Amino acid sequence: AMDIAIKILGLDKQKIKDSKKALRAEQGKRLEIISLHPNYHYEHFVEYTDPKGHIRDGILKKMAQRAIKSYEQNPEKPQNYILIIDEMHRTEPAEIFGETISVLGSDKRMGEENEMAITLANSGEIFVLPPNLYIVGTINVAEIDYNT
């Protein structure tokens, strides 16, 4: 996944001696990495309501907002963003993505032929994914139980 991230972020094309070090510098900016586990839910990933009743953004919504900002500033050549979701086999994707699963396809992204916007369950906000946000999921096939 890290080699894919290096290419998506264009770090392989720059004259950088250590592209993995440059990749680490992008974490929290154009790169986020999460690891799923059975207690990870939609609320962590998309949005949630805190104990005081305020809507808080999850990692997907935060990354989409960053990427949209870049896309709107330069739609012809926006900076790429990447969200790496590690250990996807440890949970149910529909429980994590919720209604956002409908907009994951590249043809459903902002500015694309079949652009699709959805209404988020908690905030009621209209949500769309930009074409410059890449979502990469990984699985560990050694941990998959094929008998269940």
PDB file of C-alpha atoms in Angstrom:
ATOM      1  CA  ALA A   1       0.000   0.000   0.000  1.00  0.00           C
ATOM      2  CA  MET A   2       2.879   2.381   0.706  1.00  0.00           C
ATOM      3  CA  ASP A   3       4.300   1.993  -2.802  1.00  0.00           C
ATOM      4  CA  ILE A   4       0.851   2.754  -4.219  1.00  0.00           C
ATOM      5  CA  ALA A   5       0.599   5.834  -1.992  1.00  0.00           C
ATOM      6  CA  ILE A   6       4.010   7.063  -3.155  1.00  0.00           C
ATOM      7  CA  LYS A   7       2.854   6.849  -6.786  1.00  0.00           C
ATOM      8  CA  ILE A   8      -0.587   8.388  -6.189  1.00  0.00           C
ATOM      9  CA  LEU A   9       0.922  11.337  -4.323  1.00  0.00           C
ATOM     10  CA  GLY A  10       3.547  11.783  -7.043  1.00  0.00           C
ATOM     11  CA  LEU A  11       6.465  11.321  -4.674  1.00  0.00           C
ATOM     12  CA  ASP A  12       8.111   8.892  -7.110  1.00  0.00           C
ATOM     13  CA  LYS A  13       8.376  11.647  -9.744  1.00  0.00           C
ATOM     14  CA  GLN A  14      10.016  14.195  -7.494  1.00  0.00           C
ATOM     15  CA  LYS A  15      13.726  14.316  -6.873  1.00  0.00           C
ATOM     16  CA  ILE A  16      13.404  12.929  -3.385  1.00  0.00           C
ATOM     17  CA  LYS A  17      16.164  10.780  -1.985  1.00  0.00           C
ATOM     18  CA  ASP A  18      13.888   8.951   0.458  1.00  0.00           C
ATOM     19  CA  SER A  19      10.317   8.744  -0.842  1.00  0.00           C
ATOM     20  CA  LYS A  20       9.138   6.786   2.230  1.00  0.00           C
ATOM     21  CA  LYS A  21      10.342   9.595   4.476  1.00  0.00           C
ATOM     22  CA  ALA A  22       8.526  12.081   2.229  1.00  0.00           C
ATOM     23  CA  LEU A  23       5.429   9.892   2.488  1.00  0.00           C
ATOM     24  CA  ARG A  24       5.557  10.028   6.293  1.00  0.00           C
ATOM     25  CA  ALA A  25       5.727  13.818   6.040  1.00  0.00           C
ATOM     26  CA  GLU A  26       2.408  13.739   4.121  1.00  0.00           C
ATOM     27  CA  GLN A  27       0.630  11.816   6.876  1.00  0.00           C
ATOM     28  CA  GLY A  28      -2.056  13.986   8.433  1.00  0.00           C
ATOM     29  CA  LYS A  29      -2.095  16.134   5.297  1.00  0.00           C
ATOM     30  CA  ARG A  30      -2.562  14.275   1.993  1.00  0.00           C
ATOM     31  CA  LEU A  31      -2.246  10.800   3.503  1.00  0.00           C
ATOM     32  CA  GLU A  32      -4.185   9.082   6.270  1.00  0.00           C
ATOM     33  CA  ILE A  33      -3.872   5.472   7.347  1.00  0.00           C
ATOM     34  CA  ILE A  34      -6.424   3.699   9.498  1.00  0.00           C
ATOM     35  CA  SER A  35      -6.574   0.117  10.680  1.00  0.00           C
ATOM     36  CA  LEU A  36      -9.991  -1.463  11.021  1.00  0.00           C
ATOM     37  CA  HIS A  37     -11.015  -3.660  13.934  1.00  0.00           C
ATOM     38  CA  PRO A  38     -14.341  -5.042  15.160  1.00  0.00           C
ATOM     39  CA  ASN A  39     -15.058  -1.939  17.277  1.00  0.00           C
ATOM     40  CA  TYR A  40     -14.476   0.486  14.395  1.00  0.00           C
ATOM     41  CA  HIS A  41     -17.785   1.818  13.065  1.00  0.00           C
ATOM     42  CA  TYR A  42     -19.419   4.366  10.767  1.00  0.00           C
ATOM     43  CA  GLU A  43     -19.120   6.970  13.533  1.00  0.00           C
ATOM     44  CA  HIS A  44     -15.333   6.802  13.388  1.00  0.00           C
ATOM     45  CA  PHE A  45     -15.207   6.739   9.619  1.00  0.00           C
ATOM     46  CA  VAL A  46     -17.834   9.209   8.369  1.00  0.00           C
ATOM     47  CA  GLU A  47     -19.338  11.338  11.144  1.00  0.00           C
ATOM     48  CA  TYR A  48     -20.725  11.122  14.654  1.00  0.00           C
ATOM     49  CA  THR A  49     -22.571  13.121  17.268  1.00  0.00           C
ATOM     50  CA  ASP A  50     -20.494  13.864  20.371  1.00  0.00           C
ATOM     51  CA  PRO A  51     -21.953  13.790  23.913  1.00  0.00           C
ATOM     52  CA  LYS A  52     -22.781  17.508  23.683  1.00  0.00           C
ATOM     53  CA  GLY A  53     -24.799  16.977  20.498  1.00  0.00           C
ATOM     54  CA  HIS A  54     -22.218  18.405  18.067  1.00  0.00           C
ATOM     55  CA  ILE A  55     -21.624  16.651  14.751  1.00  0.00           C
ATOM     56  CA  ARG A  56     -17.965  15.641  14.406  1.00  0.00           C
ATOM     57  CA  ASP A  57     -16.293  14.562  11.193  1.00  0.00           C
ATOM     58  CA  GLY A  58     -14.765  11.132  10.746  1.00  0.00           C
ATOM     59  CA  ILE A  59     -11.644  10.437   8.713  1.00  0.00           C
ATOM     60  CA  LEU A  60     -13.401   9.938   5.353  1.00  0.00           C
ATOM     61  CA  LYS A  61     -15.246  13.246   5.636  1.00  0.00           C
ATOM     62  CA  LYS A  62     -12.075  15.087   6.706  1.00  0.00           C
ATOM     63  CA  MET A  63     -10.071  13.648   3.812  1.00  0.00           C
ATOM     64  CA  ALA A  64     -12.866  14.447   1.342  1.00  0.00           C
ATOM     65  CA  GLN A  65     -12.931  18.066   2.557  1.00  0.00           C
ATOM     66  CA  ARG A  66      -9.150  18.424   2.110  1.00  0.00           C
ATOM     67  CA  ALA A  67      -9.253  16.881  -1.375  1.00  0.00           C
ATOM     68  CA  ILE A  68     -12.280  18.961  -2.442  1.00  0.00           C
ATOM     69  CA  LYS A  69     -10.455  22.138  -1.463  1.00  0.00           C
ATOM     70  CA  SER A  70      -7.534  21.190  -3.712  1.00  0.00           C
ATOM     71  CA  TYR A  71      -9.886  20.121  -6.505  1.00  0.00           C
ATOM     72  CA  GLU A  72     -11.815  23.394  -6.381  1.00  0.00           C
ATOM     73  CA  GLN A  73      -8.590  25.447  -6.450  1.00  0.00           C
ATOM     74  CA  ASN A  74      -7.277  23.607  -9.507  1.00  0.00           C
ATOM     75  CA  PRO A  75      -9.810  21.229 -11.107  1.00  0.00           C
ATOM     76  CA  GLU A  76      -7.494  20.488 -14.036  1.00  0.00           C
ATOM     77  CA  LYS A  77      -4.574  19.335 -11.867  1.00  0.00           C
ATOM     78  CA  PRO A  78      -5.510  19.033  -8.182  1.00  0.00           C
ATOM     79  CA  GLN A  79      -3.179  17.427  -5.667  1.00  0.00           C
ATOM     80  CA  ASN A  80      -3.991  13.798  -4.958  1.00  0.00           C
ATOM     81  CA  TYR A  81      -5.027  12.554  -1.529  1.00  0.00           C
ATOM     82  CA  ILE A  82      -5.066   8.980  -0.278  1.00  0.00           C
ATOM     83  CA  LEU A  83      -6.819   7.156   2.531  1.00  0.00           C
ATOM     84  CA  ILE A  84      -5.382   3.723   3.263  1.00  0.00           C
ATOM     85  CA  ILE A  85      -7.732   1.387   5.087  1.00  0.00           C
ATOM     86  CA  ASP A  86      -5.730  -1.472   6.545  1.00  0.00           C
ATOM     87  CA  GLU A  87      -7.201  -4.787   7.721  1.00  0.00           C
ATOM     88  CA  MET A  88     -10.500  -4.419   5.836  1.00  0.00           C
ATOM     89  CA  HIS A  89     -11.288  -8.090   6.450  1.00  0.00           C
ATOM     90  CA  ARG A  90     -11.774  -7.421  10.168  1.00  0.00           C
ATOM     91  CA  THR A  91     -15.142  -5.719   9.786  1.00  0.00           C
ATOM     92  CA  GLU A  92     -18.155  -5.356   7.512  1.00  0.00           C
ATOM     93  CA  PRO A  93     -17.562  -2.652   4.852  1.00  0.00           C
ATOM     94  CA  ALA A  94     -21.249  -1.644   4.801  1.00  0.00           C
ATOM     95  CA  GLU A  95     -21.115  -0.948   8.552  1.00  0.00           C
ATOM     96  CA  ILE A  96     -18.092   1.311   8.085  1.00  0.00           C
ATOM     97  CA  PHE A  97     -19.015   3.119   4.869  1.00  0.00           C
ATOM     98  CA  GLY A  98     -22.757   3.393   5.471  1.00  0.00           C
ATOM     99  CA  GLU A  99     -24.452   5.404   2.741  1.00  0.00           C
ATOM    100  CA  THR A 100     -21.073   6.620   1.418  1.00  0.00           C
ATOM    101  CA  ILE A 101     -20.555   3.213  -0.208  1.00  0.00           C
ATOM    102  CA  SER A 102     -22.773   4.540  -3.032  1.00  0.00           C
ATOM    103  CA  VAL A 103     -20.267   7.234  -4.051  1.00  0.00           C
ATOM    104  CA  LEU A 104     -17.023   5.230  -3.994  1.00  0.00           C
ATOM    105  CA  GLY A 105     -16.935   4.438  -7.709  1.00  0.00           C
ATOM    106  CA  SER A 106     -14.709   6.639  -9.862  1.00  0.00           C
ATOM    107  CA  ASP A 107     -17.664   7.459 -12.147  1.00  0.00           C
ATOM    108  CA  LYS A 108     -19.691   8.697  -9.136  1.00  0.00           C
ATOM    109  CA  ARG A 109     -17.118  11.285  -8.104  1.00  0.00           C
ATOM    110  CA  MET A 110     -17.445  15.066  -8.252  1.00  0.00           C
ATOM    111  CA  GLY A 111     -17.337  16.337 -11.837  1.00  0.00           C
ATOM    112  CA  GLU A 112     -17.698  12.869 -13.383  1.00  0.00           C
ATOM    113  CA  GLU A 113     -20.401  11.746 -15.823  1.00  0.00           C
ATOM    114  CA  ASN A 114     -22.421   9.865 -13.181  1.00  0.00           C
ATOM    115  CA  GLU A 115     -21.650  12.200 -10.261  1.00  0.00           C
ATOM    116  CA  MET A 116     -23.681  11.243  -7.231  1.00  0.00           C
ATOM    117  CA  ALA A 117     -24.262  13.203  -4.051  1.00  0.00           C
ATOM    118  CA  ILE A 118     -25.780  11.628  -0.953  1.00  0.00           C
ATOM    119  CA  THR A 119     -27.258  12.962   2.262  1.00  0.00           C
ATOM    120  CA  LEU A 120     -25.315  11.947   5.368  1.00  0.00           C
ATOM    121  CA  ALA A 121     -27.348  10.232   8.077  1.00  0.00           C
ATOM    122  CA  ASN A 122     -26.263  12.259  11.121  1.00  0.00           C
ATOM    123  CA  SER A 123     -25.715  15.788   9.829  1.00  0.00           C
ATOM    124  CA  GLY A 124     -28.033  15.764   6.826  1.00  0.00           C
ATOM    125  CA  GLU A 125     -25.193  17.333   4.808  1.00  0.00           C
ATOM    126  CA  ILE A 126     -24.856  16.687   1.096  1.00  0.00           C
ATOM    127  CA  PHE A 127     -21.720  14.597   0.523  1.00  0.00           C
ATOM    128  CA  VAL A 128     -19.748  13.869  -2.626  1.00  0.00           C
ATOM    129  CA  LEU A 129     -16.276  12.427  -3.112  1.00  0.00           C
ATOM    130  CA  PRO A 130     -13.768  14.269  -5.298  1.00  0.00           C
ATOM    131  CA  PRO A 131     -11.859  12.447  -8.052  1.00  0.00           C
ATOM    132  CA  ASN A 132      -8.510  13.242  -6.431  1.00  0.00           C
ATOM    133  CA  LEU A 133      -9.219  11.217  -3.255  1.00  0.00           C
ATOM    134  CA  TYR A 134      -7.981   7.648  -3.568  1.00  0.00           C
ATOM    135  CA  ILE A 135      -9.204   5.022  -1.129  1.00  0.00           C
ATOM    136  CA  VAL A 136      -7.033   1.917  -0.877  1.00  0.00           C
ATOM    137  CA  GLY A 137      -8.057  -1.060   1.213  1.00  0.00           C
ATOM    138  CA  THR A 138      -5.805  -3.896   2.315  1.00  0.00           C
ATOM    139  CA  ILE A 139      -6.569  -7.340   3.684  1.00  0.00           C
ATOM    140  CA  ASN A 140      -4.476 -10.021   5.338  1.00  0.00           C
ATOM    141  CA  VAL A 141      -5.545 -13.228   3.620  1.00  0.00           C
ATOM    142  CA  ALA A 142      -3.807 -15.318   6.294  1.00  0.00           C
ATOM    143  CA  GLU A 143      -6.381 -14.102   8.841  1.00  0.00           C
ATOM    144  CA  ILE A 144      -9.510 -14.781   6.777  1.00  0.00           C
ATOM    145  CA  ASP A 145     -11.655 -17.649   8.028  1.00  0.00           C
ATOM    146  CA  TYR A 146     -13.184 -19.219   4.934  1.00  0.00           C
ATOM    147  CA  ASN A 147     -15.344 -21.547   7.057  1.00  0.00           C
ATOM    148  CA  THR A 148     -17.674 -18.809   8.329  1.00  0.00           C
TER     149      THR A 148
END
